[in-house]
Amino acid sequence: MANEAPTYQRLGALKDVAAFRAYLRANEIDLPCEDAVVSGPDSPLLRPVTVDGLRIGNRIAVHPMEGWDGTSDGRPTEATFRRWRRFGQSGAKLIWGGEAVAVRHDGRANPNQLCIGPNSGDDLRRLREVLVEEHVRTTGLAEGFVVGLQLTHSGRYCCPNVKGRMEPRVVYRHPILDKRVGVDSDAAVMTDGDIRRLIEDYHIAAKVAADAGFDFVDVKHCHGYLGHEFLSAHTREGDYGGVFENRTRFLREIVEGVRSVAPKLHVGVRLSAFDTLPFRPNPDRSSPGKPGPGVPEPYQHLLPYRWGFGVDANNPLEMDLGETIEFIALLGRLGIRLINVTAGSPYYCPHVQRPAFYPPSDGYQPPEDPLRGVARLVDAARELKVRFPDCVFVGTGYSYLQEFMPHVAQALLAKGWVDCVGLGRVVLSYPEVLWDAAHGRPQQAKKICRTFSDCTTAPRNGLPSGCYPLDDYYKGTALHGRLRAAKAAKSADAARSAPGD
Ligand SMILES: Cc1cc2nc3c(=O)[nH]c(=O)nc-3n(C[C@H](O)[C@H](O)[C@H](O)COP(=O)(O)O)c2cc1C
Ligand code: SF4
């Protein structure tokens, strides 16, 4: 039946926690949820946690959230500073990276991404300063405030120069994703020499971050970008592909160099702990401007599937954490115990990566109740935490929980399934959501992220990211008008070739 999108319960319409729990029960979705949120000093959200000598003053974390609003030479603008100030307003004691910063120009995911360059030392120090200032204004003290910088190269999703013009650099040829980004020859495949030179750029970037006062760098291994792609480079030959040892050489060589140029700098890793196949809108249930529900790309001819990490090769729709566990054990041997658990990629399986009720303009209708996506992320983090109790794990994917996020967050912390609760999209609309909850203040319903996906749709249409529907900074502005017009006029082509995060 064309265009018939599945309907799931809108969480905002559930009247209270009891109704939410009843819904979970009725649909056999396994998510813990506490009836009452504890506030004040006994709040589980406010307890400190220590990792490798780094004391994190509470359990609230802010995920990296990029804004596509830097200058063409990769420097922050007023909008970037504002976003970092708002990260500070969250009351979170752990800022995981601020946003993805490309270690060099050709690794940018969009022509407005921050990028390491001649002014980065000063720029990053100023970004960190406004963040600390705002954090102190909110919480009253800087003690226990831990700030990282996420370092990245966008690999398959590079778009450094012109909006919409992809310039992919890949680790291996991919039977499904190559055509989505215009890879049609081996010219886009990085040589071992290219990779060694890039690793040196990570070392330089880490030193810049250390000198600018950051506590740690995240060597990003998620969301389909270059670091993540190495982990599934089964089909690559040479030093950086094939066996597990080669597929993790990129990480090891980066970390080795970071330890030598910035010995006091901590290292964390944001990891897509599991993956799935690339999805697309069901062609039989789509029409122009109205994508149908997501379905996996045909894959039977590709079994056993050799292009994924954290997937079952015989059924790549299922996760398999075997190698993920091996990878975290390796991180432990490298002295890395700060891990941010995410999954998949916003480019090819957004329902796994950021469960949403409303899809982005180049996405598809949810193929499942988005709560199942949240539960899957929760499960993966839980399994890893059980295996590695000494690591500090930051969980991801909670924005979809809306009013019930503080209840679930508290339950997850109380059960020890995760160490810190990371805020993604909701930090754009309501940074202080968990801080309010932990202080007994009522939730500000009008600011709660409803997963409208405009913050993802805007960059897909060449605009800066932000919460257009709920943040007054964008509401009613020319940018908002442009987003509306772009959505109305969106062409499938433009959507396919635009940046993600
Ligand atoms: C606008 C936008 C920008 C993002 N930027 C980054 C980024 O720079 N680095 C990163 O690792 N993840 C990025 N993400 C993913 C989020 O950090 C987070 O994993 C995701 O939104 C799911 O968490 P949530 O349910 O709380 O939103 C971004 C997501 C959005 C919507
Ligand atoms: S645009 Fe705002 S409400 Fe929509 S998903 Fe992004 S943060 Fe949430």
Coordinates of C-alpha atoms and ligand atoms in Angstrom, one line a residue:
M1 CA 0.0 0.0 0.0
A2 CA 1.8 3.2 -1.2
N3 CA 2.7 5.7 1.5
E4 CA 1.1 4.0 4.3
A5 CA 3.6 4.8 7.1
P6 CA 3.5 2.6 10.2
T7 CA 2.3 4.5 13.3
Y8 CA 3.8 4.1 16.7
Q9 CA 2.8 5.6 20.0
R10 CA 3.7 9.3 20.3
L11 CA 5.4 9.4 23.7
G12 CA 4.3 13.0 24.3
A13 CA 0.7 11.7 24.3
L14 CA 1.3 9.3 27.2
K15 CA -0.1 10.8 30.3
D16 CA 2.4 9.6 32.9
V17 CA 5.2 7.2 33.8
A18 CA 2.7 4.4 34.5
A19 CA 1.3 4.7 31.0
F20 CA 4.8 4.6 29.6
R21 CA 5.7 1.5 31.5
A22 CA 2.4 -0.1 30.5
Y23 CA 3.3 0.7 26.9
L24 CA 6.7 -0.9 27.3
R25 CA 5.2 -4.0 28.9
A26 CA 2.5 -4.4 26.3
N27 CA 5.1 -4.2 23.5
E28 CA 7.7 -6.3 25.2
I29 CA 10.3 -3.6 25.1
D30 CA 12.9 -4.1 27.8
L31 CA 13.8 -0.7 29.2
P32 CA 14.1 0.0 32.9
C33 CA 12.2 3.0 34.2
E34 CA 11.8 4.4 37.7
D35 CA 8.5 5.9 38.9
A36 CA 10.0 8.9 40.7
V37 CA 13.1 11.0 39.9
V38 CA 15.2 11.5 42.9
S39 CA 16.5 15.1 43.3
G40 CA 19.2 16.7 45.3
P41 CA 22.4 15.1 46.7
D42 CA 20.9 11.6 46.5
S43 CA 20.2 11.8 42.8
P44 CA 22.1 9.1 41.0
L45 CA 22.6 11.6 38.2
L46 CA 24.8 13.7 40.5
R47 CA 27.2 11.1 41.7
P48 CA 30.8 11.5 40.6
V49 CA 32.7 8.7 38.8
T50 CA 36.5 8.4 38.3
V51 CA 38.3 6.9 35.4
D52 CA 42.1 6.7 35.2
G53 CA 42.5 9.5 37.6
L54 CA 40.0 11.8 35.9
R55 CA 37.2 12.7 38.3
I56 CA 33.9 13.3 36.4
G57 CA 31.7 15.3 38.8
N58 CA 28.3 13.9 37.8
R59 CA 26.8 11.3 35.4
I60 CA 25.4 13.7 32.8
A61 CA 27.4 13.8 29.6
V62 CA 27.0 15.9 26.4
H63 CA 27.7 14.0 23.2
P64 CA 29.6 15.7 20.4
M65 CA 27.1 17.8 18.4
E66 CA 28.3 19.4 15.2
G67 CA 26.7 22.5 13.8
W68 CA 27.9 22.9 10.2
D69 CA 28.5 26.5 11.1
G70 CA 32.2 27.1 11.0
T71 CA 34.0 29.3 8.5
S72 CA 35.3 27.9 5.2
D73 CA 38.7 27.6 6.7
G74 CA 37.4 25.6 9.7
R75 CA 37.2 28.2 12.4
P76 CA 34.3 28.6 14.9
T77 CA 31.7 31.4 14.4
E78 CA 29.4 33.1 16.8
A79 CA 26.9 30.2 16.3
T80 CA 29.6 27.7 17.3
F81 CA 30.4 29.6 20.4
R82 CA 26.8 29.8 21.3
R83 CA 26.4 26.1 21.0
W84 CA 29.3 25.4 23.2
R85 CA 27.9 27.8 25.8
R86 CA 24.7 25.9 25.8
F87 CA 26.7 22.6 26.3
G88 CA 28.0 24.4 29.4
Q89 CA 24.4 25.2 30.5
S90 CA 23.6 21.5 30.6
G91 CA 25.2 21.1 34.0
A92 CA 26.9 18.0 32.5
K93 CA 30.3 17.3 34.0
L94 CA 31.5 15.4 31.0
I95 CA 31.6 17.1 27.6
W96 CA 32.4 14.4 25.1
G97 CA 34.2 16.2 22.4
G98 CA 32.1 19.2 21.8
E99 CA 31.9 18.3 18.2
A100 CA 33.7 16.4 15.5
V101 CA 36.8 18.4 14.5
A102 CA 38.5 17.2 11.3
V103 CA 42.3 16.7 11.8
R104 CA 42.8 18.2 8.3
H105 CA 41.0 19.9 5.5
D106 CA 40.3 17.0 3.2
G107 CA 38.7 15.1 6.1
R108 CA 35.9 17.5 6.7
A109 CA 32.3 16.1 6.4
N110 CA 31.1 19.5 5.2
P111 CA 32.6 22.8 4.1
N112 CA 31.7 24.4 7.4
Q113 CA 33.1 21.7 9.8
L114 CA 35.7 22.8 12.3
C115 CA 39.2 21.7 11.2
I116 CA 42.7 21.8 12.6
G117 CA 44.6 24.7 11.1
P118 CA 46.9 27.6 12.0
N119 CA 44.5 29.3 14.4
S120 CA 43.2 26.2 16.1
G121 CA 45.2 26.6 19.3
D122 CA 43.5 29.9 20.1
D123 CA 40.1 29.0 18.7
L124 CA 39.9 25.8 20.7
R125 CA 41.1 27.5 23.9
R126 CA 38.4 30.1 23.5
L127 CA 35.7 27.5 22.9
R128 CA 36.8 25.6 26.0
E129 CA 36.8 28.8 28.0
V130 CA 33.2 29.8 27.1
L131 CA 32.1 26.3 27.9
V132 CA 33.8 26.3 31.4
E133 CA 32.4 29.8 32.1
E134 CA 28.9 28.7 31.4
H135 CA 29.3 25.5 33.2
V136 CA 30.4 27.4 36.3
R137 CA 27.5 29.8 36.0
T138 CA 25.1 26.8 36.0
T139 CA 26.7 24.5 38.5
G140 CA 28.7 26.8 40.7
L141 CA 32.0 25.0 40.4
A142 CA 34.6 23.9 37.8
E143 CA 35.8 21.0 39.8
G144 CA 35.1 17.6 38.2
F145 CA 34.5 19.2 34.8
V146 CA 36.0 17.0 32.1
V147 CA 36.2 18.2 28.5
G148 CA 37.3 16.3 25.5
L149 CA 37.7 17.1 21.8
Q150 CA 36.5 14.7 19.1
L151 CA 39.1 14.1 16.4
T152 CA 37.9 12.8 13.1
H153 CA 38.5 12.2 9.4
S154 CA 35.3 11.7 7.5
G155 CA 36.5 9.1 5.1
R156 CA 33.7 7.9 2.9
Y157 CA 31.7 11.0 3.8
C158 CA 34.2 13.7 3.1
C159 CA 32.7 16.9 1.6
P160 CA 35.4 19.5 2.4
N161 CA 35.0 22.1 -0.3
V162 CA 31.6 22.5 -1.9
K163 CA 28.1 21.7 -0.4
G164 CA 26.9 18.5 -1.9
R165 CA 30.1 17.6 -3.7
M166 CA 31.4 14.5 -2.0
E167 CA 35.1 13.8 -2.1
P168 CA 35.2 10.4 -0.5
R169 CA 38.4 8.7 0.8
V170 CA 37.7 5.1 1.6
V171 CA 39.5 2.3 3.3
Y172 CA 38.0 -0.4 1.0
R173 CA 35.4 -0.7 -1.8
H174 CA 31.9 -1.3 -0.4
P175 CA 29.3 -3.2 -2.5
I176 CA 26.4 -1.1 -1.4
L177 CA 27.8 2.2 -0.1
D178 CA 30.2 3.1 -2.9
K179 CA 27.4 4.1 -5.3
R180 CA 25.8 6.3 -2.7
V181 CA 28.8 8.5 -2.4
G182 CA 30.1 8.2 -6.0
V183 CA 33.0 5.9 -5.5
D184 CA 33.4 4.1 -8.9
S185 CA 37.1 3.3 -9.0
D186 CA 40.0 2.4 -6.6
A187 CA 41.2 6.0 -6.9
A188 CA 39.3 6.9 -3.7
V189 CA 41.0 4.1 -1.7
M190 CA 43.6 5.4 0.6
T191 CA 47.1 3.8 0.3
D192 CA 49.0 2.6 3.4
G193 CA 51.3 5.7 2.8
D194 CA 48.2 8.0 2.8
I195 CA 47.1 6.4 6.1
R196 CA 50.5 6.9 7.8
R197 CA 50.5 10.6 6.9
L198 CA 47.0 11.0 8.2
I199 CA 48.0 9.3 11.5
E200 CA 50.6 12.1 11.9
D201 CA 47.9 14.7 11.5
Y202 CA 46.0 13.0 14.4
H203 CA 49.2 13.4 16.6
I204 CA 49.5 17.1 15.7
A205 CA 45.8 17.6 16.4
A206 CA 46.1 15.9 19.8
K207 CA 48.9 18.2 20.8
V208 CA 46.9 21.2 19.8
A209 CA 44.0 20.0 21.9
A210 CA 46.3 19.3 24.9
D211 CA 47.9 22.8 24.7
A212 CA 44.4 24.3 24.5
G213 CA 43.5 22.7 27.9
F214 CA 41.4 19.7 26.8
D215 CA 41.4 16.8 29.2
F216 CA 41.1 14.1 26.5
V217 CA 40.8 13.5 22.8
D218 CA 38.3 11.1 21.3
V219 CA 39.8 9.0 18.5
K220 CA 36.4 8.7 16.8
H221 CA 35.5 5.2 15.6
C222 CA 31.9 5.5 14.8
H223 CA 29.1 6.5 12.4
G224 CA 30.7 5.3 9.2
Y225 CA 33.6 7.7 9.2
L226 CA 37.2 6.7 8.6
G227 CA 38.1 5.3 12.0
H228 CA 35.0 3.2 12.1
E229 CA 35.6 1.9 8.5
F230 CA 39.0 0.5 9.5
L231 CA 37.2 -1.9 11.9
S232 CA 35.4 -3.6 9.0
A233 CA 38.2 -3.6 6.5
H234 CA 38.1 -7.3 6.1
T235 CA 38.6 -7.1 2.3
R236 CA 41.6 -4.7 2.4
E237 CA 45.1 -6.0 1.9
G238 CA 48.2 -4.6 3.4
D239 CA 49.0 -3.3 6.9
Y240 CA 45.6 -1.8 7.7
G241 CA 43.1 -4.5 6.6
G242 CA 42.3 -8.2 6.9
V243 CA 43.0 -9.6 10.4
F244 CA 41.8 -7.9 13.6
E245 CA 45.4 -6.8 14.4
N246 CA 45.6 -4.9 11.0
R247 CA 42.1 -3.5 11.2
T248 CA 43.0 -1.9 14.6
R249 CA 46.5 -0.7 13.6
F250 CA 45.1 2.8 12.8
L251 CA 43.9 3.2 16.3
R252 CA 47.1 1.8 17.9
E253 CA 49.4 4.0 15.8
I254 CA 47.3 7.1 16.6
V255 CA 47.3 6.3 20.3
E256 CA 51.0 5.6 20.4
G257 CA 51.9 8.9 18.9
V258 CA 49.4 10.8 21.1
R259 CA 51.1 9.3 24.2
S260 CA 54.4 10.5 23.0
V261 CA 53.4 14.1 22.0
A262 CA 51.0 14.7 24.8
P263 CA 51.7 12.3 27.7
K264 CA 49.2 13.9 30.1
L265 CA 46.3 13.9 27.6
H266 CA 43.7 11.2 28.2
V267 CA 42.2 9.3 25.3
G268 CA 38.7 8.1 24.8
V269 CA 36.9 6.3 22.0
R270 CA 33.4 6.9 20.6
L271 CA 32.6 3.5 19.1
S272 CA 29.8 2.2 16.9
A273 CA 29.6 -0.9 18.9
F274 CA 27.3 -2.6 16.4
D275 CA 26.0 -2.0 13.0
T276 CA 23.4 -3.2 10.5
L277 CA 23.0 -3.2 6.8
P278 CA 22.5 0.0 4.9
F279 CA 18.7 0.8 4.8
R280 CA 16.7 2.7 2.2
P281 CA 13.0 3.6 2.0
N282 CA 10.9 0.7 0.8
P283 CA 10.5 1.5 -2.9
D284 CA 7.1 -0.1 -3.0
R285 CA 5.8 2.2 -0.3
S286 CA 7.4 5.5 -1.3
S287 CA 6.4 8.3 -3.6
P288 CA 8.2 11.6 -4.4
G289 CA 8.8 13.6 -1.2
K290 CA 7.3 10.8 0.9
P291 CA 9.8 8.0 1.7
G292 CA 8.3 4.7 2.8
P293 CA 9.4 2.7 5.9
G294 CA 13.0 1.6 5.9
V295 CA 14.1 -1.7 4.6
P296 CA 17.6 -3.2 4.3
E297 CA 19.3 -3.1 0.9
P298 CA 19.2 -6.5 -0.8
Y299 CA 22.0 -8.5 0.7
Q300 CA 21.5 -12.3 0.2
H301 CA 24.1 -12.3 -2.6
L302 CA 26.6 -10.7 -0.2
L303 CA 26.6 -13.5 2.5
P304 CA 28.7 -14.0 4.5
Y305 CA 28.7 -10.3 4.9
R306 CA 32.3 -8.9 5.2
W307 CA 31.7 -5.2 5.3
G308 CA 30.4 -4.7 8.9
F309 CA 31.8 -4.4 12.4
G310 CA 29.7 -5.8 15.3
V311 CA 27.3 -7.6 12.9
D312 CA 26.7 -11.3 12.5
A313 CA 28.3 -12.1 9.1
N314 CA 25.6 -14.7 8.3
N315 CA 22.7 -12.4 9.3
P316 CA 24.0 -8.8 9.2
L317 CA 20.7 -7.5 10.5
E318 CA 21.7 -8.9 13.9
M319 CA 24.4 -7.5 16.1
D320 CA 27.4 -9.7 17.2
L321 CA 29.5 -8.1 19.9
G322 CA 32.3 -10.7 19.7
E323 CA 34.8 -8.4 18.0
T324 CA 33.5 -5.3 19.8
I325 CA 34.5 -7.0 23.0
E326 CA 37.9 -7.8 21.6
F327 CA 38.2 -4.2 20.6
I328 CA 37.4 -2.9 24.1
A329 CA 39.9 -5.4 25.6
L330 CA 42.5 -3.8 23.2
L331 CA 41.5 -0.3 24.4
G332 CA 42.1 -1.5 27.9
R333 CA 45.6 -2.7 27.0
L334 CA 46.2 0.8 25.5
G335 CA 45.2 2.4 28.7
I336 CA 41.8 3.6 27.4
R337 CA 38.9 3.1 29.7
L338 CA 36.6 6.0 28.6
I339 CA 34.2 4.7 26.0
N340 CA 31.2 6.2 24.4
V341 CA 28.8 3.6 23.0
T342 CA 26.9 4.4 19.9
A343 CA 26.0 2.4 16.8
G344 CA 25.6 2.3 13.0
S345 CA 25.7 5.5 11.0
P346 CA 23.3 8.5 10.4
Y347 CA 24.0 8.0 6.7
Y348 CA 22.8 4.5 6.1
C349 CA 20.9 3.4 9.2
P350 CA 19.7 6.5 11.1
H351 CA 16.9 4.5 12.9
V352 CA 19.7 2.6 14.7
Q353 CA 21.9 5.6 15.3
R354 CA 19.3 8.2 16.5
P355 CA 15.9 6.7 16.9
A356 CA 13.3 9.3 15.8
F357 CA 9.6 9.6 15.2
Y358 CA 10.0 11.9 12.2
P359 CA 12.7 10.9 9.7
P360 CA 15.2 13.4 8.2
S361 CA 14.5 14.5 4.7
D362 CA 16.7 11.9 3.1
G363 CA 15.7 9.1 5.5
Y364 CA 12.8 6.7 5.7
Q365 CA 9.8 6.2 8.0
P366 CA 10.8 4.2 11.1
P367 CA 11.0 0.5 10.3
E368 CA 10.3 -0.3 14.0
D369 CA 9.0 1.4 17.1
P370 CA 11.9 3.9 17.8
L371 CA 11.8 2.7 21.4
R372 CA 13.2 -0.6 20.2
G373 CA 16.1 1.3 18.8
V374 CA 16.7 2.9 22.2
A375 CA 16.4 -0.4 23.9
R376 CA 19.0 -1.9 21.5
L377 CA 21.5 0.8 22.3
V378 CA 20.8 0.3 26.0
D379 CA 21.3 -3.5 25.7
A380 CA 24.6 -3.1 23.9
A381 CA 26.0 -0.7 26.5
R382 CA 24.8 -3.0 29.3
E383 CA 26.5 -6.0 27.8
L384 CA 29.8 -4.2 27.5
K385 CA 29.6 -2.7 31.0
V386 CA 29.0 -6.2 32.4
R387 CA 32.1 -7.5 30.6
F388 CA 34.3 -4.4 31.4
P389 CA 33.3 -3.1 34.8
D390 CA 36.4 -1.0 35.1
C391 CA 35.6 1.0 32.1
V392 CA 33.4 4.1 32.1
F393 CA 30.8 3.8 29.5
V394 CA 28.7 6.7 28.2
G395 CA 25.4 5.7 26.7
T396 CA 23.7 7.1 23.7
G397 CA 20.3 7.4 22.0
Y398 CA 18.1 8.7 24.9
S399 CA 16.6 11.8 23.3
Y400 CA 13.7 9.8 21.9
L401 CA 12.6 9.1 25.5
Q402 CA 11.4 12.7 25.9
E403 CA 9.5 13.2 29.3
F404 CA 10.6 9.8 30.4
M405 CA 14.3 10.3 29.9
P406 CA 15.1 11.2 33.5
H407 CA 13.2 8.2 34.7
V408 CA 15.0 5.8 32.4
A409 CA 18.4 7.5 33.0
Q410 CA 18.0 7.1 36.7
A411 CA 17.1 3.4 36.4
L412 CA 20.1 2.7 34.1
L413 CA 22.5 4.3 36.5
A414 CA 20.9 2.6 39.5
K415 CA 21.3 -0.7 37.8
G416 CA 24.8 0.0 36.8
W417 CA 24.1 -0.7 33.1
V418 CA 25.9 2.5 32.1
D419 CA 28.1 5.0 33.9
C420 CA 27.1 8.3 32.2
V421 CA 23.9 9.3 30.4
G422 CA 24.8 11.1 27.1
L423 CA 22.7 13.9 25.7
G424 CA 22.5 14.3 21.9
R425 CA 19.7 16.0 20.1
V426 CA 17.9 17.2 23.3
V427 CA 20.9 19.3 24.2
L428 CA 20.1 21.5 21.2
S429 CA 16.6 22.2 22.4
Y430 CA 16.8 21.8 26.2
P431 CA 20.4 21.5 27.4
E432 CA 19.5 21.5 31.1
V433 CA 16.9 18.7 30.8
L434 CA 18.7 16.3 33.3
W435 CA 20.1 19.1 35.4
D436 CA 16.5 20.3 36.0
A437 CA 15.4 16.8 36.8
A438 CA 18.2 16.2 39.3
H439 CA 17.3 19.4 41.1
G440 CA 13.6 18.7 41.4
R441 CA 12.6 21.3 38.9
P442 CA 9.6 20.5 36.6
Q443 CA 10.5 19.4 33.0
Q444 CA 9.9 22.3 30.5
A445 CA 7.7 20.4 28.1
K446 CA 8.0 23.0 25.4
K447 CA 11.7 22.5 25.1
I448 CA 11.7 18.7 25.0
C449 CA 13.1 17.3 21.8
R450 CA 10.3 15.6 19.8
T451 CA 12.8 14.0 17.3
F452 CA 11.5 16.2 14.5
S453 CA 14.9 15.6 12.8
D454 CA 15.2 19.2 11.5
C455 CA 18.7 19.3 13.1
T456 CA 19.6 16.5 10.7
T457 CA 17.5 17.7 7.7
A458 CA 19.0 21.3 7.7
P459 CA 22.6 20.2 6.9
R460 CA 21.2 17.7 4.3
N461 CA 20.0 20.9 2.6
G462 CA 23.1 22.9 3.0
L463 CA 22.1 24.8 6.1
P464 CA 23.7 25.0 9.6
S465 CA 22.3 22.4 12.0
G466 CA 20.3 23.5 15.0
C467 CA 16.9 23.0 16.6
Y468 CA 14.8 25.0 14.2
P469 CA 11.4 24.1 15.7
L470 CA 12.2 24.7 19.4
D471 CA 15.2 26.9 19.8
D472 CA 14.3 30.6 19.5
Y473 CA 17.7 31.3 18.0
Y474 CA 16.5 29.8 14.7
K475 CA 12.7 30.1 15.0
G476 CA 11.3 32.6 12.6
T477 CA 14.7 33.5 11.1
A478 CA 15.7 33.6 7.5
L479 CA 17.4 30.3 8.0
H480 CA 14.2 28.8 9.2
G481 CA 12.5 30.1 6.1
R482 CA 15.2 28.6 4.0
L483 CA 14.8 25.2 5.7
R484 CA 11.1 25.2 5.1
A485 CA 11.6 26.1 1.4
A486 CA 14.4 23.5 1.0
K487 CA 12.2 20.8 2.6
A488 CA 9.4 21.7 0.3
A489 CA 11.6 21.6 -2.8
K490 CA 13.9 18.8 -1.7
S491 CA 15.1 16.6 -4.5
A492 CA 16.1 13.0 -3.8
D493 CA 19.4 13.7 -5.5
A494 CA 20.4 16.6 -3.3
A495 CA 19.5 14.6 -0.2
R496 CA 21.6 11.6 -1.3
S497 CA 24.8 13.6 -1.7
A498 CA 24.6 15.9 1.3
P499 CA 26.6 15.7 4.6
G500 CA 25.6 14.0 7.8
D501 CA 27.7 14.4 11.0
Ligands
LIG1 C1 22.8 17.7 14.5 C2 23.6 16.5 15.0 C3 25.0 16.6 15.1 C4 25.8 15.6 15.5 N1 27.1 15.7 15.6 C5 27.9 14.6 16.0 C6 29.3 14.7 16.0 O1 29.9 15.8 15.7 N2 30.0 13.6 16.5 C7 29.4 12.5 16.9 O2 30.0 11.5 17.3 N3 28.0 12.4 16.8 C8 27.3 13.4 16.4 N4 25.9 13.3 16.4 C9 25.3 12.1 17.0 C10 24.9 12.4 18.4 O3 26.1 12.7 19.2 C11 24.1 11.3 19.1 O4 24.9 10.1 19.0 C12 22.8 11.0 18.4 O5 22.1 12.2 18.2 C13 21.9 10.1 19.3 O6 21.7 10.6 20.6 P1 20.3 11.3 21.0 O7 19.3 10.3 20.9 O8 20.5 11.9 22.3 O9 20.1 12.4 20.0 C14 25.1 14.4 15.9 C15 23.7 14.3 15.9 C16 23.0 15.3 15.4 C17 21.5 15.2 15.4
SF4_2 S1 15.3 19.7 15.5 FE1 15.1 20.0 17.7 S2 13.3 18.7 18.2 FE2 14.0 18.1 16.2 S3 15.3 16.4 16.6 FE3 16.6 18.1 16.5 S4 16.8 18.8 18.6 FE4 15.0 17.5 18.5

